[in-house]
Coordinates of N, CA and C in Angstrom, one line a residue:
X28 N 83.3 88.4 76.6 CA 83.4 86.9 76.7 C 83.9 86.5 78.0
X29 N 83.6 85.2 78.3 CA 84.1 84.7 79.6 C 85.4 84.0 79.4
X30 N 86.0 84.1 78.2 CA 87.3 83.5 78.0 C 88.5 84.3 78.5
X31 N 89.6 84.1 77.8 CA 90.9 84.8 78.2 C 90.9 86.3 77.7
X32 N 91.7 87.1 78.3 CA 91.8 88.5 78.0 C 93.3 88.8 77.8
X33 N 93.7 89.5 76.8 CA 95.0 89.9 76.5 C 95.1 91.3 76.1
X34 N 96.3 91.9 76.2 CA 96.6 93.2 75.7 C 96.6 93.3 74.2
X35 N 96.1 94.4 73.6 CA 96.2 94.5 72.2 C 97.6 94.3 71.7
X36 N 97.7 93.6 70.6 CA 99.1 93.3 70.0 C 99.6 92.0 70.4
X37 N 98.9 91.3 71.3 CA 99.3 89.9 71.7 C 99.0 89.0 70.6
X38 N 99.8 88.0 70.4 CA 99.6 86.9 69.4 C 99.0 85.7 70.2
X39 N 97.9 85.2 69.7 CA 97.3 84.0 70.4 C 97.3 82.8 69.4
X40 N 97.5 81.7 70.0 CA 97.4 80.4 69.2 C 96.3 79.6 69.7
X41 N 95.4 79.2 68.9 CA 94.3 78.3 69.2 C 94.7 76.9 68.7
X42 N 94.5 75.9 69.5 CA 94.9 74.6 69.2 C 93.7 73.6 69.4
X43 N 93.7 72.6 68.5 CA 92.8 71.5 68.6 C 93.6 70.2 68.8
X44 N 93.3 69.4 69.7 CA 94.0 68.1 70.0 C 93.0 67.0 69.7
X45 N 93.3 66.2 68.7 CA 92.4 65.0 68.4 C 93.0 63.8 68.9
X46 N 92.3 63.1 69.9 CA 92.7 61.9 70.5 C 91.6 60.9 70.4
X47 N 92.0 59.6 70.2 CA 91.0 58.5 70.2 C 90.6 58.1 71.6
X48 N 89.8 57.1 71.7 CA 89.2 56.7 73.0 C 90.3 56.1 73.9
X49 N 91.5 55.8 73.4 CA 92.6 55.4 74.2 C 93.6 56.5 74.5
X50 N 93.3 57.7 74.1 CA 94.2 58.8 74.3 C 95.3 58.9 73.3
X51 N 95.2 58.2 72.2 CA 96.3 58.2 71.2 C 95.9 59.3 70.2
X52 N 96.9 60.0 69.6 CA 96.7 61.1 68.7 C 96.1 60.5 67.4
X53 N 95.1 61.3 66.8 CA 94.6 60.9 65.5 C 95.2 61.8 64.5
X54 N 95.9 61.3 63.5 CA 96.7 62.0 62.6 C 95.9 62.2 61.3
X55 N 96.0 63.4 60.7 CA 95.4 63.6 59.3 C 94.0 64.1 59.3
X56 N 93.4 64.4 60.4 CA 92.1 65.0 60.4 C 92.2 66.5 59.9
X57 N 91.1 66.9 59.3 CA 91.1 68.3 58.7 C 90.4 69.2 59.7
X58 N 91.1 70.3 60.0 CA 90.6 71.3 60.9 C 90.5 72.7 60.3
X59 N 89.3 73.3 60.3 CA 89.1 74.6 59.7 C 88.8 75.5 60.9
X60 N 89.5 76.7 60.9 CA 89.3 77.7 62.0 C 88.5 78.8 61.4
X61 N 87.4 79.1 62.1 CA 86.5 80.3 61.7 C 86.7 81.3 62.8
X62 N 86.7 82.6 62.4 CA 86.8 83.6 63.4 C 85.9 84.8 63.2
X63 N 85.6 85.5 64.2 CA 84.9 86.8 64.2 C 85.4 87.7 65.2
X64 N 85.4 89.0 64.9 CA 85.9 89.9 65.9 C 87.1 90.6 65.4
X65 N 87.6 91.6 66.2 CA 88.6 92.5 65.7 C 90.0 91.9 65.6
X66 N 90.3 90.8 66.3 CA 91.6 90.2 66.2 C 91.8 89.3 65.0
X67 N 90.8 89.3 64.2 CA 90.8 88.3 63.1 C 91.3 88.8 61.8
X68 N 91.8 90.0 61.7 CA 92.4 90.5 60.5 C 91.4 90.4 59.3
X69 N 90.2 90.8 59.6 CA 89.1 90.8 58.6 C 88.8 89.5 58.0
X70 N 89.0 88.4 58.8 CA 88.8 87.1 58.4 C 87.5 86.6 59.1
X71 N 86.3 86.8 58.5 CA 85.1 86.4 59.1 C 84.4 85.2 58.6
X72 N 85.1 84.5 57.6 CA 84.5 83.3 57.1 C 85.4 82.1 57.4
X73 N 86.4 81.9 56.7 CA 87.3 80.8 57.0 C 88.7 81.4 57.2
X74 N 89.2 81.2 58.4 CA 90.5 81.9 58.7 C 91.7 81.0 58.4
X75 N 91.5 79.8 58.3 CA 92.7 78.9 58.0 C 92.3 77.5 58.2
X76 N 93.1 76.6 57.6 CA 92.9 75.2 57.9 C 94.2 74.4 57.9
X77 N 94.2 73.3 58.5 CA 95.3 72.4 58.5 C 94.9 71.0 58.9
X78 N 95.8 70.1 58.9 CA 95.5 68.8 59.3 C 96.2 68.5 60.6
X79 N 95.7 67.6 61.4 CA 96.3 67.2 62.6 C 97.7 66.5 62.4
X80 N 98.7 66.9 63.2 CA 100.0 66.3 63.0 C 100.2 65.0 63.8
X81 N 101.4 64.6 63.9 CA 101.7 63.3 64.6 C 101.3 63.3 66.1
X82 N 101.1 64.5 66.6 CA 100.6 64.6 68.0 C 99.1 64.7 68.1
X83 N 98.4 64.8 66.9 CA 97.0 64.9 66.9 C 96.6 66.4 67.0
X84 N 97.5 67.3 66.7 CA 97.3 68.7 67.0 C 97.2 69.5 65.7
X85 N 96.3 70.5 65.6 CA 96.2 71.5 64.6 C 96.1 72.8 65.3
X86 N 96.7 73.9 64.7 CA 96.6 75.2 65.4 C 96.4 76.3 64.4
X87 N 96.0 77.4 64.9 CA 95.8 78.7 64.2 C 96.3 79.8 65.0
X88 N 97.1 80.7 64.5 CA 97.7 81.8 65.2 C 97.2 83.1 64.6
X89 N 96.8 84.0 65.5 CA 96.4 85.4 65.0 C 96.8 86.4 66.1
X90 N 96.8 87.7 65.6 CA 97.2 88.8 66.5 C 96.0 89.6 66.8
X91 N 95.9 90.0 68.1 CA 94.8 90.9 68.5 C 95.3 92.3 68.2
X92 N 95.1 92.8 67.0 CA 95.6 94.1 66.6 C 94.7 95.3 66.9
X93 N 93.4 95.0 67.3 CA 92.5 96.1 67.7 C 91.7 95.6 69.0
X94 N 91.2 96.6 69.7 CA 90.5 96.3 70.9 C 89.1 95.7 70.6
X95 N 88.7 94.7 71.4 CA 87.4 94.1 71.2 C 87.4 92.6 71.6
X96 N 86.3 92.0 71.3 CA 86.1 90.6 71.6 C 86.1 89.7 70.4
X97 N 86.8 88.6 70.5 CA 87.0 87.7 69.3 C 86.5 86.3 69.7
X98 N 86.0 85.6 68.7 CA 85.6 84.2 68.9 C 86.2 83.4 67.8
X99 N 86.9 82.3 68.1 CA 87.5 81.5 67.2 C 86.9 80.1 67.4
X100 N 86.4 79.5 66.3 CA 85.8 78.1 66.3 C 86.7 77.2 65.4
X101 N 87.1 76.1 65.9 CA 87.7 75.0 65.2 C 86.8 73.9 64.9
X102 N 86.6 73.6 63.6 CA 85.7 72.5 63.2 C 86.6 71.3 62.6
X103 N 86.4 70.1 63.2 CA 87.2 69.0 62.8 C 86.3 68.1 61.9
X104 N 86.9 67.7 60.7 CA 86.2 66.8 59.8 C 87.2 65.8 59.3
X105 N 86.7 64.8 58.6 CA 87.6 63.7 58.2 C 88.5 64.2 57.0
X106 N 88.0 65.1 56.2 CA 88.8 65.6 55.1 C 88.3 66.9 54.6
X107 N 89.0 67.6 53.7 CA 88.6 68.9 53.3 C 87.2 69.0 52.6
X108 N 86.7 68.0 52.0 CA 85.4 68.0 51.3 C 84.3 67.4 52.1
X109 N 84.6 67.0 53.3 CA 83.6 66.2 54.1 C 82.7 67.2 54.9
X110 N 81.4 66.8 54.9 CA 80.4 67.5 55.8 C 80.2 66.7 57.1
X111 N 81.1 65.7 57.3 CA 81.0 64.9 58.5 C 81.8 65.5 59.6
X112 N 81.1 66.3 60.4 CA 81.8 67.0 61.5 C 82.0 66.1 62.6
X113 N 83.2 66.0 63.1 CA 83.6 65.1 64.2 C 83.7 65.8 65.5
X114 N 84.0 67.1 65.4 CA 84.1 67.9 66.7 C 84.2 69.4 66.4
X115 N 83.9 70.1 67.4 CA 83.9 71.6 67.3 C 84.4 72.2 68.7
X116 N 85.2 73.2 68.6 CA 85.7 73.8 69.8 C 85.6 75.3 69.6
X117 N 85.1 76.1 70.5 CA 85.0 77.5 70.4 C 85.7 78.2 71.6
X118 N 86.5 79.2 71.3 CA 87.2 79.9 72.3 C 86.9 81.4 72.2
X119 N 86.6 82.0 73.3 CA 86.3 83.5 73.3 C 87.5 84.2 73.9
X120 N 88.0 85.2 73.2 CA 89.1 86.0 73.7 C 88.8 87.5 73.6
X121 N 89.3 88.2 74.6 CA 89.2 89.7 74.6 C 90.5 90.3 74.5
X122 N 90.6 91.5 73.7 CA 91.8 92.2 73.6 C 91.6 93.6 74.2
X123 N 92.4 94.0 75.1 CA 92.2 95.3 75.8 C 93.3 96.3 75.2
X124 N 92.8 97.5 74.8 CA 93.6 98.6 74.5 C 93.6 99.6 75.7
X125 N 94.3 100.7 75.5 CA 94.3 101.7 76.6 C 92.9 102.3 76.7
X126 N 92.3 102.3 77.9 CA 90.9 102.8 78.0 C 91.0 104.3 78.1
X127 N 89.9 105.0 77.7 CA 89.8 106.4 77.9 C 89.2 106.7 79.3
X128 N 89.5 107.9 79.8 CA 88.9 108.3 81.1 C 88.6 109.8 81.0
X129 N 87.4 110.1 81.5 CA 87.0 111.5 81.5 C 86.4 111.8 82.9
X130 N 86.5 113.1 83.3 CA 85.9 113.6 84.5 C 86.0 115.1 84.4
X131 N 85.1 115.8 85.2 CA 85.2 117.3 85.2 C 86.6 117.7 85.7
X132 N 87.0 118.9 85.2 CA 88.3 119.4 85.7 C 88.2 119.9 87.2
X133 N 87.0 120.3 87.6 CA 86.8 120.8 89.0 C 85.4 120.7 89.4
X134 N 85.2 120.8 90.7 CA 83.8 120.9 91.2 C 83.9 121.8 92.5
X135 N 82.8 122.4 92.8 CA 82.7 123.3 93.9 C 82.3 122.5 95.2
X136 N 83.1 122.5 96.2 CA 82.9 121.8 97.4 C 82.9 120.3 97.2
X137 N 82.8 119.6 98.3 CA 82.9 118.1 98.3 C 81.6 117.6 97.7
X138 N 81.7 116.4 97.1 CA 80.5 115.7 96.6 C 80.9 114.7 95.5
X139 N 80.0 114.2 94.8 CA 80.2 113.2 93.8 C 80.7 113.8 92.5
X140 N 81.5 113.1 91.8 CA 82.0 113.4 90.5 C 81.7 112.3 89.5
X141 N 81.5 112.6 88.2 CA 81.2 111.6 87.2 C 82.5 111.3 86.5
X142 N 83.0 110.0 86.7 CA 84.2 109.5 86.0 C 83.7 108.5 85.1
X143 N 84.0 108.6 83.8 CA 83.5 107.7 82.8 C 84.5 107.6 81.6
X144 N 84.3 106.6 80.8 CA 85.1 106.4 79.6 C 84.7 105.2 78.8
X145 N 85.7 104.7 78.0 CA 85.4 103.7 77.0 C 86.5 102.7 77.0
X146 N 86.1 101.4 76.9 CA 87.1 100.3 76.8 C 86.5 99.2 76.0
X147 N 87.0 98.0 76.2 CA 86.4 96.8 75.5 C 85.1 96.4 76.1
X148 N 84.1 96.1 75.3 CA 82.8 95.6 75.8 C 82.9 94.4 76.8
X149 N 82.3 94.5 77.9 CA 82.3 93.4 78.9 C 83.6 93.4 79.8
X150 N 84.5 94.4 79.6 CA 85.7 94.4 80.4 C 85.4 94.7 81.9
X151 N 86.2 94.2 82.8 CA 86.1 94.6 84.2 C 87.0 95.8 84.4
X152 N 86.3 96.9 84.9 CA 87.0 98.2 85.0 C 87.1 98.5 86.5
X153 N 88.3 98.8 87.0 CA 88.5 99.1 88.4 C 89.0 100.6 88.4
X154 N 88.3 101.4 89.3 CA 88.7 102.8 89.5 C 89.6 102.9 90.7
X155 N 90.7 103.7 90.5 CA 91.6 104.0 91.6 C 91.7 105.5 91.7
X156 N 92.0 105.9 93.0 CA 92.0 107.3 93.3 C 93.1 107.6 94.3
X157 N 93.6 108.9 94.2 CA 94.6 109.4 95.1 C 94.2 110.8 95.4
X158 N 93.8 111.1 96.7 CA 93.4 112.4 97.1 C 94.7 113.2 97.5
X159 N 94.6 114.5 97.3 CA 95.7 115.4 97.7 C 96.2 115.2 99.1
X160 N 97.5 115.0 99.2 CA 98.1 114.8 100.5 C 98.4 113.3 100.7
X161 N 97.8 112.4 99.9 CA 98.1 111.0 100.0 C 99.2 110.5 99.1
X162 N 99.9 109.6 99.5 CA 101.1 109.1 98.7 C 100.8 108.1 97.6
X163 N 99.7 107.3 97.9 CA 99.4 106.2 97.0 C 98.0 106.2 96.5
X164 N 97.8 105.6 95.3 CA 96.4 105.3 94.8 C 95.8 104.2 95.6
X165 N 94.5 104.2 95.7 CA 93.7 103.1 96.4 C 92.5 102.7 95.5
X166 N 92.1 101.5 95.6 CA 91.0 101.0 94.9 C 89.7 101.6 95.4
X167 N 88.8 102.0 94.5 CA 87.6 102.7 94.9 C 86.4 101.8 94.5
X168 N 86.2 101.5 93.3 CA 85.0 100.8 92.8 C 85.4 99.9 91.6
X169 N 84.5 98.9 91.4 CA 84.6 98.0 90.2 C 83.3 97.9 89.5
X170 N 83.4 98.0 88.2 CA 82.2 97.8 87.3 C 82.6 97.0 86.1
X171 N 81.6 96.5 85.4 CA 81.8 95.8 84.1 C 81.3 96.8 83.0
X172 N 82.2 97.0 82.0 CA 81.8 97.9 80.9 C 80.6 97.3 80.2
X173 N 79.7 98.1 79.7 CA 78.5 97.6 79.0 C 78.8 97.1 77.6
X174 N 77.8 96.6 76.9 CA 78.0 96.0 75.6 C 78.6 96.9 74.5
X175 N 78.6 98.2 74.8 CA 79.3 99.2 73.9 C 80.7 99.5 74.4
X176 N 81.1 99.0 75.5 CA 82.4 99.3 76.1 C 82.4 100.6 77.0
X177 N 81.3 101.1 77.3 CA 81.2 102.3 78.2 C 81.2 101.9 79.6
X178 N 81.9 102.7 80.5 CA 81.8 102.5 81.9 C 81.6 103.9 82.6
X179 N 81.1 103.8 83.8 CA 80.8 105.1 84.5 C 80.9 104.8 86.1
X180 N 81.5 105.8 86.8 CA 81.5 105.8 88.2 C 81.1 107.1 88.7
X181 N 80.6 107.2 90.0 CA 80.3 108.4 90.7 C 80.8 108.4 92.1
X182 N 82.2 108.5 92.2 CA 82.8 108.5 93.5 C 82.6 109.9 94.2
X183 N 82.6 109.8 95.5 CA 82.5 111.0 96.3 C 83.9 111.5 96.6
X184 N 84.2 112.8 96.5 CA 85.5 113.4 96.8 C 85.3 114.6 97.7
X185 N 86.4 114.8 98.5 CA 86.3 116.0 99.4 C 87.5 116.9 99.2
X186 N 88.5 116.4 98.5 CA 89.7 117.2 98.1 C 90.1 116.9 96.7
X187 N 91.0 117.7 96.1 CA 91.5 117.5 94.8 C 91.9 116.0 94.7
X188 N 91.5 115.3 93.7 CA 91.7 113.9 93.6 C 92.1 113.5 92.1
X189 N 93.1 112.6 92.0 CA 93.5 112.0 90.7 C 92.9 110.6 90.6
X190 N 92.4 110.3 89.4 CA 91.8 109.0 89.1 C 92.5 108.4 87.9
X191 N 92.5 107.0 87.9 CA 92.7 106.3 86.7 C 91.9 105.0 86.8
X192 N 91.8 104.3 85.7 CA 91.1 103.0 85.7 C 92.1 101.9 85.2
X193 N 91.9 100.7 85.7 CA 92.6 99.5 85.2 C 91.6 98.6 84.7
X194 N 91.9 98.1 83.4 CA 90.9 97.2 82.7 C 91.5 95.8 82.8
X195 N 90.6 94.9 83.3 CA 91.0 93.5 83.3 C 92.3 93.2 83.9
X196 N 92.8 94.0 84.8 CA 94.1 93.9 85.5 C 95.2 93.8 84.4
X197 N 95.0 94.4 83.3 CA 96.0 94.3 82.2 C 96.6 95.7 81.8
X198 N 95.7 96.7 81.6 CA 96.1 97.9 81.1 C 95.5 99.1 81.8
X199 N 96.2 100.2 82.0 CA 95.7 101.4 82.8 C 95.4 102.5 81.8
X200 N 94.5 103.3 82.2 CA 94.2 104.6 81.5 C 95.2 105.6 81.9
X201 N 95.1 106.8 81.3 CA 95.9 107.9 81.8 C 95.3 108.4 83.1
X202 N 95.8 109.4 83.7 CA 95.3 110.0 84.9 C 94.5 111.2 84.7
X203 N 93.4 111.3 85.4 CA 92.5 112.5 85.3 C 92.4 113.2 86.7
X204 N 92.7 114.5 86.7 CA 92.7 115.2 88.0 C 91.4 116.1 88.1
X205 N 90.8 116.0 89.3 CA 89.6 116.8 89.5 C 89.9 117.7 90.8
X206 N 89.9 119.0 90.5 CA 90.1 119.9 91.6 C 88.9 120.2 92.4
X207 N 89.0 120.3 93.7 CA 87.9 120.7 94.6 C 88.1 122.1 95.0
X208 N 87.2 123.1 94.7 CA 87.5 124.5 95.0 C 86.5 124.9 96.1

């Protein structure tokens, strides 16, 4: 999703603010929150409802307890039994867990290696590397994980190199070492 991204385990609160044409809060409107995705605690139909308070606000809080993409929609109506929809807001949120990383243990002579793994679908994955004799990791490449959460890089190495990936600038994988013999 193009929305916000958080680390797995983060609690997120979605809010709806109902204001009239003069910017004054509208009290007592009914808001139903619908959700889909792994952060929704198996709530795929109606996740919760409330009425707008004296500030014109209604909210829904959920925890992203598994990796993946979530979408929450708040539907505003005049009352619980009304089909008169006054407004709708949708928010897309991603939750990142620790990504996997795989690479061959070694390769003969310098050349390209296949570094790949799995993370949240659509996540931005950055590959970092540190060659033998270097003190620090450096950025190598950036890709977006596909719709299944898979990513793949083919960096060129000339010496034994350690790799890790950083997903959405939030969470890092473990380190994978590739020896050059």
